[in-house]
mmCIF file of C-alpha atoms in Angstrom:
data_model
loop_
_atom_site.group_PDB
_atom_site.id
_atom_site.type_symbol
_atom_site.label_atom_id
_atom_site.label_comp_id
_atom_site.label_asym_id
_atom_site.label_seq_id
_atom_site.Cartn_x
_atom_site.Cartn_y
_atom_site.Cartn_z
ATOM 1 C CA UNK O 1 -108.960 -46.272 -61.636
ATOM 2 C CA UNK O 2 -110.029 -44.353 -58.496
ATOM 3 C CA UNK O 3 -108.413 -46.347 -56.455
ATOM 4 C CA UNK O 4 -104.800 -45.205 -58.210
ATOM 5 C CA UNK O 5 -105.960 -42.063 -58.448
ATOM 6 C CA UNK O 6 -105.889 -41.742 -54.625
ATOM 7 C CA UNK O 7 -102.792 -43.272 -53.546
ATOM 8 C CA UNK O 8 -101.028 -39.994 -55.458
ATOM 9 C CA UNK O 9 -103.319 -37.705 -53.550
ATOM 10 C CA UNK O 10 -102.907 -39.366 -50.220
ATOM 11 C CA UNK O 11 -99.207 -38.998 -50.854
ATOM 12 C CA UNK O 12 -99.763 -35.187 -51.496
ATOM 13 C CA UNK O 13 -101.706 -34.821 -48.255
ATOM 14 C CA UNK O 14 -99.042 -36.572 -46.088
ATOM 15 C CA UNK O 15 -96.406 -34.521 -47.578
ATOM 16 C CA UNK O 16 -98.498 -31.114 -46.769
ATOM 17 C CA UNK O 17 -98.976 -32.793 -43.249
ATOM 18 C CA UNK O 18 -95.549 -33.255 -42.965
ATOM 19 C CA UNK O 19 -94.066 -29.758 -44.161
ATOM 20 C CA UNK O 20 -96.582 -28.691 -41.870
ATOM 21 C CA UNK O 21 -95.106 -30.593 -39.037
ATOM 22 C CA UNK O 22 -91.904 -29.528 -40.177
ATOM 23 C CA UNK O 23 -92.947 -25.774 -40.402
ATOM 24 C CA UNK O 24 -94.207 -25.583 -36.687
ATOM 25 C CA UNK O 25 -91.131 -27.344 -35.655
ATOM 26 C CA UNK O 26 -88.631 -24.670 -37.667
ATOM 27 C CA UNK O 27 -91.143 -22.246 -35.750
ATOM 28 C CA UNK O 28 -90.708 -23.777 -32.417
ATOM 29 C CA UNK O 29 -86.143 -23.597 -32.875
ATOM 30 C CA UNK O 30 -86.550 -20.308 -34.315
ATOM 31 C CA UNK O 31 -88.241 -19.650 -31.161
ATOM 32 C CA UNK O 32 -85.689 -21.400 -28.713
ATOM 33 C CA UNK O 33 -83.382 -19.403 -30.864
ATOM 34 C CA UNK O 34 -84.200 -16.300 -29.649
ATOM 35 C CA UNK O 35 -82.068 -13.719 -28.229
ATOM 36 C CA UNK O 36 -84.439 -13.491 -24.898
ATOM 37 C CA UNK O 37 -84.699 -15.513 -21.675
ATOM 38 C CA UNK O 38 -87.203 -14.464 -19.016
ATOM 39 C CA UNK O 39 -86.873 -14.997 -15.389
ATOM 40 C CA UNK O 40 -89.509 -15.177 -12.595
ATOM 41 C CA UNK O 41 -87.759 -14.159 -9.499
ATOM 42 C CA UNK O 42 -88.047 -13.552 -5.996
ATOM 43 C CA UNK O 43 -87.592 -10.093 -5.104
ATOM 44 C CA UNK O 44 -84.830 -8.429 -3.592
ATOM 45 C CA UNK O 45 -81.978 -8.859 -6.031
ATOM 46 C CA UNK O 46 -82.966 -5.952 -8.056
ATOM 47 C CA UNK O 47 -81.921 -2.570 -6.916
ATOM 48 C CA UNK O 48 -84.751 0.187 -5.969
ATOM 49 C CA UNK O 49 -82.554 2.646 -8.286
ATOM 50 C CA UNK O 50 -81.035 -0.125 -10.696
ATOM 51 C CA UNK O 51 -78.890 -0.513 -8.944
ATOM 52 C CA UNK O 52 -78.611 -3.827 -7.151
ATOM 53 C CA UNK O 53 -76.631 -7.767 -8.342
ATOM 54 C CA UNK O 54 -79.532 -8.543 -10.919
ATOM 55 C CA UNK O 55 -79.230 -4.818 -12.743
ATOM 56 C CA UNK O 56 -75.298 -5.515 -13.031
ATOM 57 C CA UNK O 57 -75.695 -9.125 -13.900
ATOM 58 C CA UNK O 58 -78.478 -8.624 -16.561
ATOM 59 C CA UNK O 59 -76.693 -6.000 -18.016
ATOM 60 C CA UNK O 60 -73.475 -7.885 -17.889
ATOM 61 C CA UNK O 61 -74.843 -10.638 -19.534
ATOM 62 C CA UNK O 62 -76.206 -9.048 -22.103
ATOM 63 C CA UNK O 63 -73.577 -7.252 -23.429
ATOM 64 C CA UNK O 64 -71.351 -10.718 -23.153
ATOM 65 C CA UNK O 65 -73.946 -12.559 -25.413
ATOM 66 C CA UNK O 66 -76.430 -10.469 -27.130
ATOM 67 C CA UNK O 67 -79.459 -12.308 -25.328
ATOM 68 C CA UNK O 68 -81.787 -10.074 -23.431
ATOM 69 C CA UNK O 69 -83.354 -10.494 -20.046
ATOM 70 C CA UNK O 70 -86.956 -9.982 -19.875
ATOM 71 C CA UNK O 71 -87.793 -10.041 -15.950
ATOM 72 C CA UNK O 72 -91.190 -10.432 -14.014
ATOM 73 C CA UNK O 73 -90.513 -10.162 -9.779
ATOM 74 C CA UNK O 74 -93.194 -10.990 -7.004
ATOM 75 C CA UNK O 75 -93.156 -12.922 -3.876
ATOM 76 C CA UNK O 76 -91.724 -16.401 -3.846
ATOM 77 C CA UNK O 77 -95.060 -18.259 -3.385
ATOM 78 C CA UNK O 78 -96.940 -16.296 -6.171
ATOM 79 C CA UNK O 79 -93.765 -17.011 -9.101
ATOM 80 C CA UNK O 80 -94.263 -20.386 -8.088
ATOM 81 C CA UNK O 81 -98.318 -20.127 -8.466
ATOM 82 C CA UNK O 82 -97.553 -18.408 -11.836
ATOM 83 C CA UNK O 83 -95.041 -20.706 -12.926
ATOM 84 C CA UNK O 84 -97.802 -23.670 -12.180
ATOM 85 C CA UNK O 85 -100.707 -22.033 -13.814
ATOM 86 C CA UNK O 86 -98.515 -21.648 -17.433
ATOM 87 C CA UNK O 87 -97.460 -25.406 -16.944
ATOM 88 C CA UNK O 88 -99.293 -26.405 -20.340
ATOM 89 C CA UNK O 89 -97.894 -23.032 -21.903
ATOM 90 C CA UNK O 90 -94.733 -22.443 -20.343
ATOM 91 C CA UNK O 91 -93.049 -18.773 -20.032
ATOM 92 C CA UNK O 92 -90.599 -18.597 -18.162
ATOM 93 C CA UNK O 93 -86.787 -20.017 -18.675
ATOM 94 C CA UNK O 94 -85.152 -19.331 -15.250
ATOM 95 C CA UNK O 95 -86.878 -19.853 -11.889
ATOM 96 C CA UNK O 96 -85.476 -18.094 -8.547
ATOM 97 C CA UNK O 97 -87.241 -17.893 -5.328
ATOM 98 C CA UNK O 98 -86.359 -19.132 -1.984
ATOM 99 C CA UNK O 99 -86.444 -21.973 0.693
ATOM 100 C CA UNK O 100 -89.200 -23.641 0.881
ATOM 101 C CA UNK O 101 -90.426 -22.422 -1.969
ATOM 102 C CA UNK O 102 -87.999 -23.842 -4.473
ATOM 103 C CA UNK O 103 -88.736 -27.356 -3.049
ATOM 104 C CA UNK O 104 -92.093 -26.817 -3.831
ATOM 105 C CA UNK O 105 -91.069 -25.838 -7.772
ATOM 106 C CA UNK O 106 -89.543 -28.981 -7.989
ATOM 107 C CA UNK O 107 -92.502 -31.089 -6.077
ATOM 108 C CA UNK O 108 -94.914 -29.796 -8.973
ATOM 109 C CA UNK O 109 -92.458 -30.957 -11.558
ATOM 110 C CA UNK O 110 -91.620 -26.805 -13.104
ATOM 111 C CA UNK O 111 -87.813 -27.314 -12.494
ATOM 112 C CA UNK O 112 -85.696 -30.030 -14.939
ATOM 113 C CA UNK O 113 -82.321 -30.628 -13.978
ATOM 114 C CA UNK O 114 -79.163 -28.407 -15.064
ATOM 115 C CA UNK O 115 -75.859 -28.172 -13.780
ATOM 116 C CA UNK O 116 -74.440 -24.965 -14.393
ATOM 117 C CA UNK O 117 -70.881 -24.165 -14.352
ATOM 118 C CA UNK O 118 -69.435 -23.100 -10.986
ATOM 119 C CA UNK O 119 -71.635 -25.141 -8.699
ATOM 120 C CA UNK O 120 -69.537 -27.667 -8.342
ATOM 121 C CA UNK O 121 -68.339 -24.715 -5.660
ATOM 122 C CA UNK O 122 -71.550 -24.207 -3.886
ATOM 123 C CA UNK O 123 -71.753 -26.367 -0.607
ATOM 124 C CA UNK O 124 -74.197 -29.619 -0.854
ATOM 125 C CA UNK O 125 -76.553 -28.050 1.599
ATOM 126 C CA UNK O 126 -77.516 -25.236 -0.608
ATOM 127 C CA UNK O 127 -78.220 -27.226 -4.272
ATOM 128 C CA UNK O 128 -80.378 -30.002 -4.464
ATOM 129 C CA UNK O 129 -79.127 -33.660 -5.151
ATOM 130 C CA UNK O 130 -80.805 -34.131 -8.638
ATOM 131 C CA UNK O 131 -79.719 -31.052 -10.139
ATOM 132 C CA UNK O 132 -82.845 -29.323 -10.437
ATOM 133 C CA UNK O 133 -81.774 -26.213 -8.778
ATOM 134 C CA UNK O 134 -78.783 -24.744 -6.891
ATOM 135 C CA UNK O 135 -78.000 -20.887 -4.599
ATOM 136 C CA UNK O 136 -76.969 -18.180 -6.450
ATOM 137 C CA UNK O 137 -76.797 -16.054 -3.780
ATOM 138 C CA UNK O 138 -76.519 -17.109 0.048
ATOM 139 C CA UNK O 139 -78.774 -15.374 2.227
ATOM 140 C CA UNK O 140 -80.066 -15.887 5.983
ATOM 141 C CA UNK O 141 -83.348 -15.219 7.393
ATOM 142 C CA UNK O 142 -83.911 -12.413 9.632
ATOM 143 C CA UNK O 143 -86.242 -9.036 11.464
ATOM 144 C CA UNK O 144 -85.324 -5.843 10.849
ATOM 145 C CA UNK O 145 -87.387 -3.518 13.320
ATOM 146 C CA UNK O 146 -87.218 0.522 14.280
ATOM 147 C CA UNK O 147 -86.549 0.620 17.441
ATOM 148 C CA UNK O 148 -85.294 -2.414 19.705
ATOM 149 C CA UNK O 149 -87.711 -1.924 22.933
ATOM 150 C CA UNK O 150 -90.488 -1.547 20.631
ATOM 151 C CA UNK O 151 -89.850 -4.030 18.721
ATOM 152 C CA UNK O 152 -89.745 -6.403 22.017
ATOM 153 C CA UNK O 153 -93.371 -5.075 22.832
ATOM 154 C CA UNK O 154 -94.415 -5.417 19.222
ATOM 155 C CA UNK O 155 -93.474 -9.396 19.396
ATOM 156 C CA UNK O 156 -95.114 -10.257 22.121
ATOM 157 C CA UNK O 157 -98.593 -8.978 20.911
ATOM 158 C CA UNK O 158 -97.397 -9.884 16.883
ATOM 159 C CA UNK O 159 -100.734 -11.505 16.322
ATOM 160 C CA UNK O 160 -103.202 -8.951 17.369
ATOM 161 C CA UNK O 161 -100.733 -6.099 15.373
ATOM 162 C CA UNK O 162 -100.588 -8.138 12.582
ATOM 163 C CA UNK O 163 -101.640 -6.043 9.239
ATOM 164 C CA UNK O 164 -102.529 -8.681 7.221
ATOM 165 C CA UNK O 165 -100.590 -10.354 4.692
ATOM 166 C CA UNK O 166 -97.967 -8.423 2.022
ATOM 167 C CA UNK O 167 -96.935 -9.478 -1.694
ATOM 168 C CA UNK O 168 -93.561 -10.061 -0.249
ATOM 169 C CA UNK O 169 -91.203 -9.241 2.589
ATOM 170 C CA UNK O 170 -89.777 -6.719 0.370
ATOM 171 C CA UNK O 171 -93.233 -4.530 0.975
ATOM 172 C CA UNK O 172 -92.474 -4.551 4.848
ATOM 173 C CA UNK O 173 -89.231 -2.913 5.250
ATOM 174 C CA UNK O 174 -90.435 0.392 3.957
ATOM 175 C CA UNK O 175 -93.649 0.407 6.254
ATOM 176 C CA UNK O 176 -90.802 -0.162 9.316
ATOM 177 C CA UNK O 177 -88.786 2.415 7.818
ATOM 178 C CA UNK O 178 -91.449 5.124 8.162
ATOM 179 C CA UNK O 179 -92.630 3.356 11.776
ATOM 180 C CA UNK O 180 -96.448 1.979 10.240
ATOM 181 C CA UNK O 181 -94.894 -1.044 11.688
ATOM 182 C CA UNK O 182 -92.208 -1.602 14.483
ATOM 183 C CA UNK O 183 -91.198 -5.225 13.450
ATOM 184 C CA UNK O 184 -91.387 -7.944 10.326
ATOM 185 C CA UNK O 185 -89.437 -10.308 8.887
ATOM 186 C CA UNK O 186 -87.385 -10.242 6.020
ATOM 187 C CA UNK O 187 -83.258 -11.597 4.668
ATOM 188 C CA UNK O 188 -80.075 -9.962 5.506
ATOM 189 C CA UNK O 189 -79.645 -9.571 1.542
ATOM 190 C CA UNK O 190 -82.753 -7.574 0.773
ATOM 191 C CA UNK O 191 -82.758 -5.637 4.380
ATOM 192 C CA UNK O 192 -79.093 -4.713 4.225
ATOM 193 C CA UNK O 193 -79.295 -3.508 0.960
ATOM 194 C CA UNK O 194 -82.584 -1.542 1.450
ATOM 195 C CA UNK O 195 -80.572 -0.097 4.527
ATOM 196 C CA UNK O 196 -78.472 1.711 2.168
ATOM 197 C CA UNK O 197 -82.016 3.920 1.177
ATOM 198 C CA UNK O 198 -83.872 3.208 4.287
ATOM 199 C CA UNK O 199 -81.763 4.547 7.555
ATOM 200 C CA UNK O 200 -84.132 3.847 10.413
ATOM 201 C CA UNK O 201 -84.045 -0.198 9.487
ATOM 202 C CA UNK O 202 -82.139 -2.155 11.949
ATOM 203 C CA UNK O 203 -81.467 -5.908 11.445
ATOM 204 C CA UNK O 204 -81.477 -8.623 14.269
ATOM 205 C CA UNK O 205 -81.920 -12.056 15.132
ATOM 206 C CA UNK O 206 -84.121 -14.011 17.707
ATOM 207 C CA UNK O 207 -82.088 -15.166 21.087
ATOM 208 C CA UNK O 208 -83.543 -16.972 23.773
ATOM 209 C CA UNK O 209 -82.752 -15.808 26.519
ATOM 210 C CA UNK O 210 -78.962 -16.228 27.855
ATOM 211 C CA UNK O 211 -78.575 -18.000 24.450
ATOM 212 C CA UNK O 212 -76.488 -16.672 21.145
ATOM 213 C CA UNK O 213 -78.777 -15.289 18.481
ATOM 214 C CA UNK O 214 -80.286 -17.902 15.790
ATOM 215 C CA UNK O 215 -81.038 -18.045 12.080
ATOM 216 C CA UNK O 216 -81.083 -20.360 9.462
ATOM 217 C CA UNK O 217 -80.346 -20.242 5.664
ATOM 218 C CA UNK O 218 -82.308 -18.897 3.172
ATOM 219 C CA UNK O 219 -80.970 -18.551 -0.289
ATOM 220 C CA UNK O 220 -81.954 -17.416 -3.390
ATOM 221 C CA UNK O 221 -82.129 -20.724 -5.488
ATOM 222 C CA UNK O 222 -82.049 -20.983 -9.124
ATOM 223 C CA UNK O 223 -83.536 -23.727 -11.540
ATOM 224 C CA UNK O 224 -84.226 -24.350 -14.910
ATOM 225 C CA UNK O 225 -88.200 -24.526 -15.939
ATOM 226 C CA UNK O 226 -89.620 -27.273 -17.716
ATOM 227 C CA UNK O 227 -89.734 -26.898 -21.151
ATOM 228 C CA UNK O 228 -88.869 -23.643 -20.726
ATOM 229 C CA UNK O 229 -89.202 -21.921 -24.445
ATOM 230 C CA UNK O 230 -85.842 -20.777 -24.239
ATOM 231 C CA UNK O 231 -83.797 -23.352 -22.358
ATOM 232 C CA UNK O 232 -80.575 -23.100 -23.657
ATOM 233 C CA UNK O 233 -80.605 -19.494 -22.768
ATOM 234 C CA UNK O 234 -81.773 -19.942 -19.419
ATOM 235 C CA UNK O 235 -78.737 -22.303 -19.395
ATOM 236 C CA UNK O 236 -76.271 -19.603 -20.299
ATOM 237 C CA UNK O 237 -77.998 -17.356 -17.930
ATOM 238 C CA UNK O 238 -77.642 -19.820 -15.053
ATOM 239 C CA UNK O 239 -73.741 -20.402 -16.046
ATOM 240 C CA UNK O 240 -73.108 -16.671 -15.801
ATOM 241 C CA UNK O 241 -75.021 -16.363 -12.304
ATOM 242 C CA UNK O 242 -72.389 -18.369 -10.770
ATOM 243 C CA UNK O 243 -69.320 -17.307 -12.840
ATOM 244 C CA UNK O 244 -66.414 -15.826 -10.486
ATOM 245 C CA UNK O 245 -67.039 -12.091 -11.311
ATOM 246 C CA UNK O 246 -70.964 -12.499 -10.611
ATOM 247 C CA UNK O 247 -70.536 -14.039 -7.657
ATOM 248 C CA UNK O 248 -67.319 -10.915 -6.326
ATOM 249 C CA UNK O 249 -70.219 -8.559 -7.133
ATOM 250 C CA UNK O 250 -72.754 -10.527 -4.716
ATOM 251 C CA UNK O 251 -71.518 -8.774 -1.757
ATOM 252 C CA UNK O 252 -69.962 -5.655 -3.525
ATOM 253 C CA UNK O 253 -73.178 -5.005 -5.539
ATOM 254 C CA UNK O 254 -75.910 -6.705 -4.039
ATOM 255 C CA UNK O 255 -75.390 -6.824 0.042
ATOM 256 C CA UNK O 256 -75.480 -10.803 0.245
ATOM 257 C CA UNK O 257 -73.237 -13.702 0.566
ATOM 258 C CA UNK O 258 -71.616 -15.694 -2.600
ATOM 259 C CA UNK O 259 -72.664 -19.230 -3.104
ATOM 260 C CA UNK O 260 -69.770 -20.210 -3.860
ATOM 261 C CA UNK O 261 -67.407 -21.433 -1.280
ATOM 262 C CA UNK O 262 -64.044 -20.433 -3.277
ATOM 263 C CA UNK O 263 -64.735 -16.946 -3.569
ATOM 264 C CA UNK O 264 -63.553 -14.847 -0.626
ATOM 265 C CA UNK O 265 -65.143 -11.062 -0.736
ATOM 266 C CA UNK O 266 -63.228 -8.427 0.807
ATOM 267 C CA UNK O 267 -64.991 -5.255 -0.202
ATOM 268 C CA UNK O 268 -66.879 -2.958 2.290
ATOM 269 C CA UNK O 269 -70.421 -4.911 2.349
ATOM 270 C CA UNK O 270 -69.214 -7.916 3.118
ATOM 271 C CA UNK O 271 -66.449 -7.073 5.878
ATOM 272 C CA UNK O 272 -69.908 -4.958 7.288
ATOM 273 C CA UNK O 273 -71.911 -8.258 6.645
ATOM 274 C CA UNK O 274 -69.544 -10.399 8.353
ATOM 275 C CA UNK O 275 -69.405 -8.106 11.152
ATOM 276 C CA UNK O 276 -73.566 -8.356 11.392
ATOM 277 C CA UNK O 277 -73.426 -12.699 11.328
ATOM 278 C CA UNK O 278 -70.305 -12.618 14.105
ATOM 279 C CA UNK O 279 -71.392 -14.665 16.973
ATOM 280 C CA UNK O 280 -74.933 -15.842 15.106
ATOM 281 C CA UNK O 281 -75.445 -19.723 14.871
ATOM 282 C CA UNK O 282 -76.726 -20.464 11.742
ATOM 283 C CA UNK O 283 -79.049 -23.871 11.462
ATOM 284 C CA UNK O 284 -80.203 -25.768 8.504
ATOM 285 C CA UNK O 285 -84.198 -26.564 8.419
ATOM 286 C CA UNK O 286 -85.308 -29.808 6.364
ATOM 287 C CA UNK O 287 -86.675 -28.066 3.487
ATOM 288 C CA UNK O 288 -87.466 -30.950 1.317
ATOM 289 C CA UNK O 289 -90.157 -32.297 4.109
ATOM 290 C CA UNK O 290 -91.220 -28.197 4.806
ATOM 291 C CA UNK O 291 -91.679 -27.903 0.825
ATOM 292 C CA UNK O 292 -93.125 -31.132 0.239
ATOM 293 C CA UNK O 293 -95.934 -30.368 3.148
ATOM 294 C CA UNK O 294 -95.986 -26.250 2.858
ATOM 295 C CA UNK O 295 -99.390 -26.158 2.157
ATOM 296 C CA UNK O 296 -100.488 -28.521 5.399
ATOM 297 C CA UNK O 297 -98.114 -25.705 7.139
ATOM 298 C CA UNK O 298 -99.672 -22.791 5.863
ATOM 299 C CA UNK O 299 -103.083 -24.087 6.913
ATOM 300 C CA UNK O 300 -101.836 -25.205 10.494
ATOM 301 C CA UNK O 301 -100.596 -21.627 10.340
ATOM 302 C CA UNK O 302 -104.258 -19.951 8.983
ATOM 303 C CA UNK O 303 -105.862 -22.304 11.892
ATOM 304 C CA UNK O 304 -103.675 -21.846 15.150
ATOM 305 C CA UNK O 305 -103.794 -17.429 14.307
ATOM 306 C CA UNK O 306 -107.651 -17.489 13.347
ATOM 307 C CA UNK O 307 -106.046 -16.005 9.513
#
């Protein structure tokens, strides 16, 4: 009699389980649903006035598909670290930082793969071979500095001047600006378009000496996160980066280079931008064995300066 009497109440209990189940998972695709997709990025795409390639992108893409851009910036290292730390709870849909940095997304296993539409355009060098992420916008390492004879003097005692480190190379260009410092580092993208604001920045390249100026590439990479709550957003999002008019407004907008190799920008910034990379050779590093060792580096880095 009780033994009857249970198999109709075990039923009852799986089926509460089950609408349970079935509740969380509505819950979870209402979620993915969502007219949002968040971003961790790298700084310098995003205008000091609002008015820079993200601002016109975001906005763009908003008003094309109704899904809003909620944006968090820092320096490429600490999106990463953030990225990492939310692995078990993951928050962000789109990941874009830089070289080696991007390698190191994918080493920790935050980046799944994703081809979006339009990088079939974007040269081999500059998109990984599995997908997992691919340039948006080209870029190239370089110093801008206030002041070239200073700047020479500044170099050669770098270690002893050196203010300890910044959130990101975006924090530097103002302090050169005003002359707190007479040299850092930085990208053409983010220095020529702080230029615009900031007149006293110049930008240059290392030369040996007798020997053409040097730099190598350093572009803003994009990738899909892991379970990302909002993937097929981040999708869309990633589609639209690299869609022909996004990419004209790269230079016209933003100050940098398009990823893709079939679009041809004629507009003031980049005739100006092609003017500042005439006669500068241009080198690729091996970022897959820099990002799958950066930490070794940065403590070679900590030991050899006494950081």
């Amino acid at each position: 009699m009780r033994k009857s009497h249970l198999k109709p109440l075990a039923a009852v209990t799986g089926a509460l389980a089950l609408a349970a189940t079935l509740s969380a998972c509505g819950g979870s695709s209402a979620a993915s649903d969502e007219k949002v997709v968040t971003v961790y990025s790298a700084d310098g795409l995003k205008g000091e006035n609002g008015d820079g390639w993200y601002d016109k992108v975001f906005k763009d893409f908003e008003k094309k598909t109704g899904i809003k851009v909620e944006y968090v910036e820092g320096g490429s290292g600490e999106m990463v670290q953030r990225a990492a730390r939310e692995k078990s709870n993951t928050q962000a849909d789109v990941l874009v930082t830089l070289p080696p940095f991007i390698q190191q997304a994918d080493s920790k296993g935050l980046l799944t793969a994703y081809e979006p539409a339009g990088s079939d355009q974007v040269d081999g060098a500059d998109k990984s071979s599995d997908s997992k992420w691919t340039s948006v916008v080209n870029n190239y390492f370089g110093f801008v500095y206030n002041g070239k004879e200073p700047a020479m003097e500044y170099l050669k005692k770098l270690q002893a001047n050196n203010v300890g480190p910044s959130a990101s190379t975006g924090k530097l260009a103002p302090k050169v600006d005003k002359g707190e410092l007479l040299v850092a580092n930085g990208d053409v993208q983010m220095n020529y378009a702080q230029s615009k604001d900031m007149p006293n920045l110049g930008i240059w390249f290392p030369a040996k000496s007798g020997s053409k100026p040097t730099t190598f590439a350093l572009p803003y990479a994009a990738g899909l996160v892991s379970k990302a709550p909002h993937s097929a957003n981040g999708k869309k999002l990633l589609d639209f980066m690299l869609s022909e008019q996004a990419q004209k407004d790269v230079s016209e907008v933003g100050g940098g280079f398009s990823a893709r190799k079939d679009i041809e920008a004629t507009d003031a910034n980049a005739i100006e931008l092609s003017k500042l990379m005439g006669g500068v050779e241009v080198f690729e590093p091996d970022w897959s064995d820099i990002g799958a060792d950066l930490d070794g580096y940065v403590d070679a880095w900590k030991t050899a300066t006494g950081s």
